[in-house]
Amino acid sequence: MKLDAIDITLQGCAKHYPNGHRALQPTDLSIGAGETLVLLGPSGCGKTTMLRLIAGLESPDAGGRILFGSDDVTRRSIEHRQVGMVFQNYALFPNMSVRQNIAYGLRIRKAPAAEIKRSVDELLALTRLTDFADRSIAQLSGGQRQRVALARALAPQPRVLLLDEPLTALDTQLREHVRGEMDRLLRQLGVTTVYVTHDQAEAMALGDRIVVMSAGRIEQIGAPREIYHRPANLAVARFIGTISQIDGDWTEQGLLCRGGLLPAPAGTPPLRQFWLRPEDAIVVPPELAHLRGTVAQAVFLGERTRLSIAGLSNEPVTVDITGRFAPVVGDAIGIQIRPEAWQANLTYAEAA
Amino acid sequence: MKKFLTALQLVITLLMVLFLVVPVLMSMLAGVTDNYAHGWRSGLTLRWVQQVWELYHGAIGLSILIALATLAITLVVGVPAGYALSRSRNRLARWLEGLMVLPVAIPGLASALALLVMYGSLTAFRTSAWFIVVGHVIFTLPFMVRSVTAICLGCDLKTLEEGAASLGATFWQRFTTVVLPNIRPGILAGALTVVTLSIGEFNLTWMLHTPTTQTLPVGLADAYASMRLEIGSAYTLIFFVMIVPLLTVLQSVSKPTGQQRGQRTNRMKQDQTA
């Protein structure tokens, strides 16, 4: 199955509610044809409002425009926008079987019975639900319901697929598995997809581009690697992944902090703190290290060990190590900083 | 000790049930006793039941017609109203909800008096059974509306409708294919409550009735007041035979079990393949 891809444009779309709450600041956004765009942010950041604007479940404040290709859909309600939507709680119809749920959109369009059957059978196979076609929704597991919701949204061949936290209702183990399946399916379909989530791992795994939002505004738009390694500002960096602050005083050679001197590359402007991702530190013997501290906490997570190191700065610094090295609390430890980590710090300094 | 407490509980419950049920049974027994003054040893007979039927079958028929008319109106008005109230949870909606329950809270006599003051001079209306139907609708409507509102909120109808809308369904398509099938248990429970309340309503009906518009409970009062005890008791018997099956159905549909839900979906599947 392959769907036509169109691009989507939002122009000056804002949303405020009668009670005065401003859910979305005026926003411009272009979504490429066939792209999977992830709206990422904490709850209340406006990501769901944006999705509902694209869906047609909400309309933008005066002046906002929404275009599907060259087709202005701003004034059109959801039933005439030809979108496919998967809701957080799936919103499956409990009065219908799996097959009837998937067939619903085609039945509403009065498609011929033979076409409905062919199309539903194809989707059942695609989502591996053929054996469950005649079950009622109450008899399905969470993962199966999620697949029914996706198949139901795809059946009428939507112009855009809108997913509102589609994996949140699943347990952790299943979530990762379904995420993989979904990625495969979205790429196969080639349909323009807008995906809302608060889970950064989900965003990175599925998004061609990620839109990081907070307080009704877009903070940054970029490919997952770009967002992670070159965050536009500290707010984005803090939201995507873990980050620790190392405070100190600026000297000719670099940043002088409690754990030692952190040498800076030539030409670095004066900084008063350094922001460190857990994976940007390398653990070395203390006598060879730039920075020295003691292990305050060590959490073994299987593929890595997360250390919390005291004595480097005012607050403990989080560092990840891989391999079989197993430090215990109280051990003296030394770290070096990967040179690439400076790049992001220059961006933060500029943005501040 | 625990056993003893359970036994005690059982005994107390049974005594309570006996306390409530025995008078009813005695009354029904009196309705088939030849001469109650001499006790049931005087012999059993269906004479009184037959007499009641001859005297009051008009009232019984009228009660059923009034209940059905009341049901029809509460369905047409109450289902959309309950649905609308579930959609808008603002202050006006809550205020309307409270206002609607008022006729249940104030005595039926007062509602009836208000109706008489307002429409008493419209003779044709006042002497027709429709006058009683209006009273019953005022009294039973909140039960239908509440039942529908509760189920609309309970099954997260708003999201289901958004789902249907995203698939291209217009308001009427959503209403018939998603809303109605999913709130059916609530409508059914509301309908049975309305019918049961309408058939048993006395307060308001007694004030509103005329000699030609006598309902079942009004006839019952008439029989108690002016006939032999055996006739009044036979009347009770007939009343029970009518109302108990209704109550039984009411009980079973207002608490749908998983199995019944399954049966419902199966039925629907058959409907759609048929």
XYZ file of C-alpha atoms in Angstrom:
626
model
C 0.000 0.000 0.000
C 1.274 3.426 -0.992
C -0.431 6.760 -0.375
C -0.088 10.057 -2.212
C 2.018 12.572 -0.368
C 1.226 16.255 -0.151
C 2.945 19.073 1.677
C 1.254 21.029 4.443
C 1.705 24.700 5.277
C 0.636 26.590 8.371
C 0.728 30.369 8.069
C 0.393 32.564 11.134
C -1.657 29.995 13.006
C -2.396 30.989 16.608
C -4.944 29.639 19.011
C -6.396 31.164 22.090
C -9.403 29.953 24.021
C -12.373 31.993 25.260
C -10.984 31.818 28.812
C -7.949 33.791 27.568
C -5.513 30.879 27.597
C -3.129 31.158 24.653
C -2.389 27.591 23.594
C -0.392 28.507 20.506
C 1.515 31.661 19.581
C 1.347 32.727 15.904
C 3.211 29.967 14.127
C 4.467 29.244 10.607
C 5.341 25.683 9.711
C 6.021 23.813 6.474
C 5.761 20.051 6.365
C 7.306 18.368 3.336
C 5.392 15.857 1.217
C 5.890 12.366 2.635
C 7.780 13.658 5.632
C 7.284 12.359 9.176
C 7.281 15.437 11.361
C 7.305 14.987 15.118
C 5.893 17.650 17.430
C 7.793 17.232 20.685
C 7.394 19.012 23.981
C 6.123 18.787 27.528
C 2.379 18.732 28.201
C 0.772 22.117 27.643
C 3.390 23.201 25.089
C 0.836 23.502 22.274
C 1.773 20.385 20.299
C -1.667 18.803 20.561
C -3.322 22.127 19.695
C -1.180 22.300 16.566
C -2.195 18.758 15.597
C -5.870 19.542 16.177
C -5.548 22.648 14.007
C -4.144 20.564 11.163
C -6.859 17.957 11.732
C -9.639 20.531 11.714
C -10.814 19.727 15.234
C -9.939 23.315 16.173
C -9.824 26.376 13.969
C -6.994 28.928 14.144
C -7.522 32.502 15.321
C -8.347 35.018 12.586
C -5.477 35.438 10.141
C -4.181 31.881 10.355
C -4.168 29.734 7.207
C -3.731 26.017 6.706
C -2.903 24.605 3.286
C -2.841 20.990 2.126
C -0.727 21.349 -1.003
C -2.305 24.367 -2.666
C -5.728 23.549 -1.210
C -6.732 26.030 1.523
C -8.526 23.949 4.153
C -8.654 26.593 6.905
C -12.443 26.904 6.841
C -13.098 23.211 6.318
C -14.148 21.008 9.239
C -12.421 17.702 9.926
C -14.932 15.505 8.098
C -14.097 17.257 4.835
C -10.312 17.423 5.222
C -9.591 13.797 4.385
C -7.161 13.254 7.217
C -6.378 10.028 9.052
C -6.148 10.410 12.795
C -4.989 8.089 15.563
C -6.033 9.235 19.018
C -4.160 8.700 22.248
C -6.893 6.396 23.563
C -7.558 5.175 19.977
C -11.282 6.113 20.066
C -12.219 2.772 18.502
C -15.952 2.175 18.180
C -16.913 -0.372 20.837
C -20.134 -1.204 19.004
C -18.252 -2.540 15.977
C -15.875 -5.396 15.257
C -12.281 -4.866 14.121
C -13.332 -5.233 10.488
C -16.231 -2.794 10.868
C -13.981 -0.255 12.580
C -11.484 -0.360 9.721
C -14.265 -0.271 7.107
C -16.008 2.709 8.734
C -14.395 5.502 6.718
C -15.062 3.707 3.419
C -18.612 2.839 4.424
C -19.279 6.523 5.215
C -17.997 7.397 1.729
C -20.413 4.801 0.332
C -17.633 2.871 -1.382
C -18.758 -0.320 -3.173
C -18.853 -3.371 -0.889
C -16.256 -5.244 -2.947
C -13.820 -2.348 -2.732
C -14.357 -2.045 1.032
C -13.655 -5.731 1.490
C -10.522 -5.677 -0.652
C -9.180 -2.585 1.071
C -9.942 -3.795 4.606
C -8.400 -7.196 3.894
C -5.236 -5.497 2.674
C -5.020 -3.334 5.796
C -5.729 -6.293 8.080
C -2.802 -8.096 6.478
C -0.580 -5.008 6.618
C -1.195 -4.580 10.342
C -1.196 -8.364 10.973
C -4.749 -8.373 12.271
C -6.304 -10.821 9.802
C -6.950 -13.402 12.517
C -8.685 -10.812 14.691
C -10.986 -9.349 12.026
C -14.210 -10.478 13.668
C -13.225 -9.838 17.269
C -14.872 -7.065 19.216
C -12.656 -4.225 20.405
C -13.029 -5.268 24.052
C -11.290 -8.555 23.211
C -8.082 -6.933 21.924
C -4.798 -6.158 23.668
C -3.365 -2.633 23.764
C -0.962 -3.275 20.895
C -3.715 -4.766 18.739
C -5.996 -1.803 19.421
C -3.233 0.535 18.374
C -2.908 -1.331 15.076
C -6.670 -1.244 14.502
C -6.647 2.514 15.089
C -3.859 2.924 12.542
C -5.546 0.681 9.974
C -8.853 2.513 10.455
C -7.157 5.873 9.869
C -5.409 4.588 6.722
C -8.405 2.903 5.089
C -9.909 6.001 3.403
C -6.473 6.888 1.957
C -5.926 10.084 3.932
C -3.941 13.007 2.552
C -2.150 13.317 5.871
C -1.774 10.989 8.837
C -2.068 12.587 12.284
C -0.931 10.655 15.330
C -1.603 11.936 18.838
C 0.700 10.148 21.303
C -0.190 6.800 19.705
C 2.199 4.759 21.852
C 1.625 6.372 25.235
C -1.080 3.897 26.229
C 1.262 0.918 25.720
C 3.685 -0.517 28.262
C 7.402 0.152 27.814
C 8.412 -3.213 26.329
C 5.645 -3.156 23.755
C 6.183 0.503 22.965
C 9.640 -0.042 21.543
C 8.461 -2.959 19.434
C 5.432 -1.072 18.065
C 7.617 1.966 17.420
C 9.818 -0.135 15.138
C 6.799 -1.496 13.286
C 5.312 1.950 12.927
C 8.548 3.342 11.500
C 8.608 0.575 8.881
C 4.939 1.170 8.032
C 5.204 4.957 7.741
C 8.197 4.667 5.398
C 6.397 2.075 3.290
C 3.248 4.230 2.999
C 5.081 7.424 2.170
C 2.229 9.509 3.547
C 2.845 12.918 5.110
C 2.693 12.293 8.863
C 2.452 14.565 11.868
C 3.254 12.794 15.096
C 2.748 14.267 18.556
C 4.719 12.924 21.497
C 6.360 13.979 24.741
C 8.831 11.098 24.509
C 12.148 12.213 23.019
C 13.287 8.672 22.217
C 10.128 8.174 20.169
C 10.668 11.508 18.447
C 14.264 10.652 17.479
C 13.417 7.154 16.296
C 10.480 8.148 14.087
C 10.970 11.735 13.001
C 12.509 12.906 9.753
C 12.399 16.262 11.486
C 11.498 17.204 15.022
C 9.710 20.374 16.078
C 10.572 21.127 19.695
C 7.878 23.217 21.344
C 7.426 24.887 24.687
C 4.873 27.379 26.024
C 2.963 27.563 22.736
C 6.046 28.347 20.680
C 8.396 26.503 18.355
C 11.871 26.427 19.915
C 13.643 24.575 17.151
C 12.993 22.563 14.002
C 15.560 20.120 12.767
C 16.632 16.549 12.055
C 16.947 14.399 15.220
C 20.773 14.528 15.211
C 20.785 18.244 14.664
C 18.348 18.825 17.535
C 20.345 16.600 19.836
C 23.848 17.724 19.000
C 23.187 21.340 18.041
C 20.234 22.441 20.176
C 19.166 26.018 19.481
C 19.192 26.940 23.128
C 19.458 25.539 26.608
C 15.712 24.920 26.900
C 15.858 22.543 23.932
C 19.034 20.892 25.219
C 17.458 20.342 28.613
C 14.313 18.856 27.099
C 16.192 16.549 24.710
C 18.256 14.210 26.800
C 20.140 14.810 30.020
C 22.481 17.712 30.606
C 24.627 18.758 33.593
C 25.968 22.161 34.512
C 29.636 22.690 35.420
C 30.175 26.145 36.978
C 33.552 27.883 37.155
C 35.638 30.986 36.510
C 37.065 31.885 33.125
C 40.855 31.955 32.762
C 43.238 32.253 29.800
C 43.433 28.453 29.530
C 39.772 27.599 30.024
C 37.137 27.110 32.691
C 38.486 26.729 36.213
C 35.999 24.737 38.292
C 36.033 22.811 41.587
C 37.262 19.621 39.896
C 40.125 21.246 38.020
C 40.808 23.184 34.840
C 38.716 22.418 31.779
C 40.881 23.507 28.834
C 38.997 25.386 26.101
C 39.823 25.392 22.366
C 41.565 28.521 21.147
C 39.233 31.418 20.388
C 36.510 30.386 22.826
C 34.705 33.413 24.262
C 34.627 33.684 28.074
C 32.086 31.294 29.663
C 30.887 30.955 33.248
C 29.512 27.473 32.891
C 29.882 24.414 30.726
C 26.956 22.163 29.791
C 27.767 18.481 29.553
C 25.858 15.587 27.991
C 26.450 12.299 29.861
C 28.041 10.642 26.812
C 30.473 13.538 26.125
C 32.686 12.638 29.088
C 35.408 9.973 28.974
C 36.380 8.339 32.258
C 40.169 8.180 32.754
C 42.430 7.481 35.764
C 42.284 10.523 38.092
C 45.990 11.312 37.777
C 45.677 11.746 33.999
C 42.366 13.678 34.059
C 41.550 17.347 33.643
C 38.682 17.094 36.106
C 38.602 14.983 39.264
C 35.720 14.030 41.530
C 34.230 11.146 43.476
C 31.440 8.773 42.520
C 28.283 9.832 44.400
C 26.001 7.318 42.738
C 26.421 4.512 40.205
C 23.380 3.017 38.483
C 23.947 -0.017 36.308
C 21.493 0.125 33.365
C 22.712 -2.884 31.400
C 24.175 -1.388 28.242
C 25.687 1.479 30.234
C 26.342 2.667 33.775
C 25.109 6.109 34.791
C 27.421 7.838 37.257
C 26.678 10.849 39.338
C 29.999 12.542 40.126
C 30.428 14.932 43.049
C 33.261 17.434 43.486
C 33.366 18.640 39.870
C 30.941 21.491 40.317
C 28.361 22.732 42.823
C 25.875 20.136 41.660
C 26.682 16.478 40.869
C 27.485 15.877 37.196
C 25.901 13.002 35.281
C 28.226 10.868 33.154
C 27.534 7.635 31.236
C 30.126 4.932 30.767
C 29.879 1.753 28.738
C 31.678 -1.551 29.109
C 32.479 -3.600 32.177
C 34.208 -0.931 34.278
C 32.242 -0.933 37.578
C 33.071 1.987 39.848
C 31.467 2.068 43.300
C 30.318 4.986 45.436
C 33.282 6.857 46.953
C 35.768 5.939 44.204
C 37.966 8.772 42.993
C 37.330 9.292 39.304
C 38.716 11.483 36.538
C 37.026 12.688 33.361
C 38.041 14.270 30.092
C 35.597 16.153 27.866
C 35.224 15.253 24.192
C 36.230 18.303 22.123
C 32.933 18.166 20.117
C 31.058 19.079 23.297
C 32.351 22.645 23.018
C 30.381 23.315 19.857
C 26.962 23.142 21.561
C 28.248 25.314 24.401
C 29.114 28.071 21.940
C 25.512 27.956 20.681
C 24.101 28.262 24.207
C 26.378 31.226 24.894
C 25.197 32.899 21.689
C 21.510 32.228 22.374
C 21.708 33.513 25.947
C -17.190 -15.792 65.243
C -17.127 -14.824 61.588
C -19.593 -17.594 60.814
C -21.878 -16.388 63.567
C -21.811 -12.820 62.228
C -22.605 -14.029 58.715
C -25.516 -16.063 60.065
C -26.754 -13.100 62.074
C -26.545 -10.892 59.048
C -28.525 -13.411 57.039
C -31.215 -13.719 59.697
C -31.602 -9.926 60.004
C -31.787 -9.541 56.250
C -34.400 -12.280 55.986
C -36.458 -10.711 58.776
C -36.330 -7.350 57.016
C -37.413 -8.927 53.750
C -40.262 -10.751 55.507
C -41.321 -7.512 57.189
C -41.619 -5.838 53.803
C -42.812 -8.708 51.649
C -45.359 -10.462 53.880
C -47.904 -7.590 53.833
C -47.684 -7.483 50.038
C -48.170 -11.246 49.806
C -51.068 -11.076 52.278
C -52.680 -8.368 50.201
C -52.341 -10.403 47.024
C -53.675 -13.435 48.844
C -56.667 -11.364 50.023
C -57.400 -10.626 46.371
C -58.088 -14.294 45.655
C -59.814 -15.092 48.968
C -63.580 -15.678 48.869
C -64.246 -13.719 52.058
C -61.319 -12.071 53.770
C -63.240 -11.645 57.052
C -63.274 -15.454 57.320
C -59.697 -15.842 56.150
C -58.419 -17.907 53.203
C -60.157 -20.996 54.659
C -63.319 -19.565 53.126
C -61.888 -20.655 49.778
C -59.935 -19.227 46.872
C -61.570 -17.546 43.917
C -60.748 -15.471 40.853
C -64.104 -13.690 41.154
C -62.578 -10.494 42.516
C -59.877 -10.389 39.888
C -62.556 -10.784 37.247
C -64.627 -7.992 38.793
C -61.667 -5.676 38.900
C -60.943 -6.411 35.267
C -64.552 -5.622 34.317
C -64.627 -2.422 36.341
C -61.169 -1.061 35.613
C -59.789 -2.563 32.390
C -60.264 0.869 30.835
C -57.938 2.395 33.419
C -55.384 -0.343 32.843
C -55.435 0.198 29.086
C -55.237 3.955 29.517
C -52.242 3.640 31.851
C -50.384 1.640 29.225
C -51.235 4.152 26.496
C -50.190 7.080 28.686
C -46.917 5.317 29.572
C -46.167 4.713 25.894
C -46.992 8.295 24.921
C -44.843 9.567 27.801
C -42.029 7.288 26.654
C -42.279 8.526 23.069
C -42.050 12.160 24.147
C -39.215 11.612 26.631
C -37.285 9.731 23.924
C -37.722 12.465 21.338
C -36.939 15.266 23.816
C -34.778 13.568 26.423
C -32.216 11.728 24.283
C -31.078 14.833 22.347
C -31.244 16.887 25.557
C -29.124 14.408 27.503
C -26.647 14.228 24.631
C -26.453 18.019 24.383
C -25.974 18.386 28.138
C -23.066 15.935 28.044
C -21.422 17.992 25.306
C -21.562 21.333 27.096
C -20.432 21.215 30.686
C -20.715 24.965 31.281
C -22.684 26.760 33.970
C -25.842 27.115 31.884
C -25.890 23.362 31.251
C -25.559 22.559 34.951
C -28.245 25.106 35.789
C -30.624 23.567 33.244
C -29.891 20.137 34.660
C -30.821 21.317 38.143
C -33.952 23.032 36.900
C -35.069 19.883 35.177
C -34.842 17.802 38.349
C -37.068 20.275 40.200
C -40.364 18.510 39.358
C -38.955 15.345 40.964
C -38.025 17.200 44.126
C -41.252 19.123 44.650
C -44.459 17.192 45.421
C -46.405 16.000 42.385
C -49.459 17.733 43.761
C -47.722 21.087 43.401
C -46.697 20.435 39.771
C -50.236 19.276 39.051
C -51.731 22.389 40.619
C -49.454 24.539 38.487
C -50.628 22.723 35.354
C -54.271 23.163 36.393
C -53.833 26.871 37.055
C -52.113 27.335 33.718
C -54.166 25.116 31.383
C -57.306 24.309 33.424
C -59.423 26.620 31.282
C -58.487 24.843 28.036
C -61.312 22.341 28.508
C -60.565 20.051 25.572
C -56.947 19.691 26.643
C -57.750 19.499 30.341
C -60.230 16.636 29.904
C -58.064 14.615 27.526
C -55.516 11.999 28.528
C -52.828 14.246 26.982
C -53.124 16.443 30.065
C -51.910 13.535 32.181
C -49.219 12.707 29.608
C -47.839 16.245 29.970
C -47.691 15.821 33.746
C -45.915 12.485 33.379
C -43.411 13.913 30.918
C -42.520 16.705 33.351
C -42.006 14.141 36.082
C -40.125 11.456 34.111
C -38.022 13.533 31.687
C -35.123 14.094 34.127
C -34.704 10.331 34.519
C -34.259 9.881 30.779
C -31.964 12.899 30.422
C -29.768 11.884 33.354
C -29.432 8.345 32.145
C -28.408 9.522 28.666
C -26.006 12.197 29.974
C -24.316 9.686 32.260
C -23.670 7.171 29.503
C -22.502 9.873 27.063
C -19.855 10.957 29.553
C -19.088 7.389 30.608
C -18.169 6.088 27.153
C -16.093 9.161 26.184
C -18.464 9.911 23.359
C -16.684 13.142 22.435
C -13.513 11.337 21.367
C -15.491 8.605 19.604
C -17.260 11.305 17.630
C -14.000 13.043 16.782
C -12.768 9.681 15.527
C -15.842 9.265 13.344
C -15.566 12.851 12.081
C -11.919 12.314 11.123
C -13.119 9.411 8.967
C -15.494 11.708 7.121
C -18.746 11.146 9.014
C -21.099 14.142 9.129
C -23.102 14.954 12.249
C -26.079 12.753 11.303
C -23.866 9.880 10.202
C -22.025 10.071 13.524
C -25.268 10.286 15.463
C -26.790 7.192 13.870
C -23.693 4.993 13.534
C -21.684 5.895 16.631
C -23.700 7.908 19.142
C -26.969 5.971 19.232
C -25.505 2.437 19.235
C -23.084 3.326 22.032
C -25.600 5.050 24.277
C -28.288 2.425 23.702
C -27.963 0.822 27.153
C -28.496 4.247 28.740
C -31.537 4.965 26.583
C -32.960 1.537 27.383
C -32.469 1.970 31.124
C -33.990 5.457 30.922
C -36.951 4.155 28.901
C -37.765 1.432 31.398
C -37.530 3.876 34.290
C -39.889 6.245 32.471
C -42.444 3.523 31.731
C -42.321 2.145 35.264
C -42.650 5.585 36.849
C -45.465 6.552 34.500
C -47.496 3.406 35.188
C -47.065 3.797 38.953
C -47.459 7.597 39.204
C -50.278 8.600 41.563
C -49.733 12.049 43.154
C -49.800 14.150 40.044
C -52.174 11.889 38.148
C -54.760 11.936 40.900
C -54.900 15.733 40.678
C -54.999 15.797 36.889
C -57.443 12.972 36.162
C -61.113 13.296 35.272
C -63.757 10.532 35.511
C -62.976 9.598 31.919
C -59.199 9.652 32.336
C -58.632 7.284 35.222
C -55.276 5.474 35.310
C -54.259 2.259 37.016
C -53.040 3.748 40.341
C -55.943 6.209 40.483
C -58.343 3.289 39.969
C -56.487 1.473 42.725
C -57.139 4.329 45.144
C -60.764 4.372 44.024
C -61.093 0.645 44.625
C -59.475 0.876 48.066
C -61.727 3.751 49.033
C -65.079 2.553 47.759
C -65.043 -1.217 47.261
C -64.642 -4.367 49.264
C -61.160 -5.081 50.596
C -60.983 -8.164 48.335
C -61.475 -6.014 45.245
C -58.748 -3.590 46.267
C -56.454 -6.535 46.918
C -57.262 -8.170 43.586
C -56.384 -4.842 41.989
C -52.982 -4.956 43.701
C -52.494 -8.404 42.269
C -53.144 -7.194 38.726
C -50.830 -4.242 39.288
C -48.061 -6.583 40.380
C -48.474 -8.883 37.439
C -47.956 -5.854 35.209
C -45.149 -4.077 36.991
C -42.897 -6.926 38.197
C -41.822 -8.096 34.728
C -40.998 -4.481 33.859
C -38.885 -4.104 36.967
C -37.076 -7.349 36.238
C -36.148 -6.185 32.741
C -35.115 -2.813 34.145
C -32.809 -4.484 36.605
C -31.136 -6.631 33.978
C -30.494 -3.927 31.383
C -29.286 -1.202 33.717
C -26.375 -3.401 34.818
C -25.042 -4.860 31.592
C -22.534 -7.649 32.167
C -19.636 -8.449 29.877
C -21.554 -11.355 28.439
C -24.511 -9.171 27.564
C -22.191 -6.684 25.914
C -20.824 -9.518 23.813
C -24.329 -10.576 22.872
C -25.108 -7.039 21.904
C -22.186 -6.823 19.499
C -23.128 -10.187 18.058
C -26.650 -9.006 17.499
C -25.344 -5.934 15.776
C -23.145 -7.999 13.540
C -26.204 -9.986 12.486
C -28.121 -6.762 11.900
C -25.455 -5.527 9.568
C -24.973 -8.721 7.626
C -28.744 -9.123 7.262
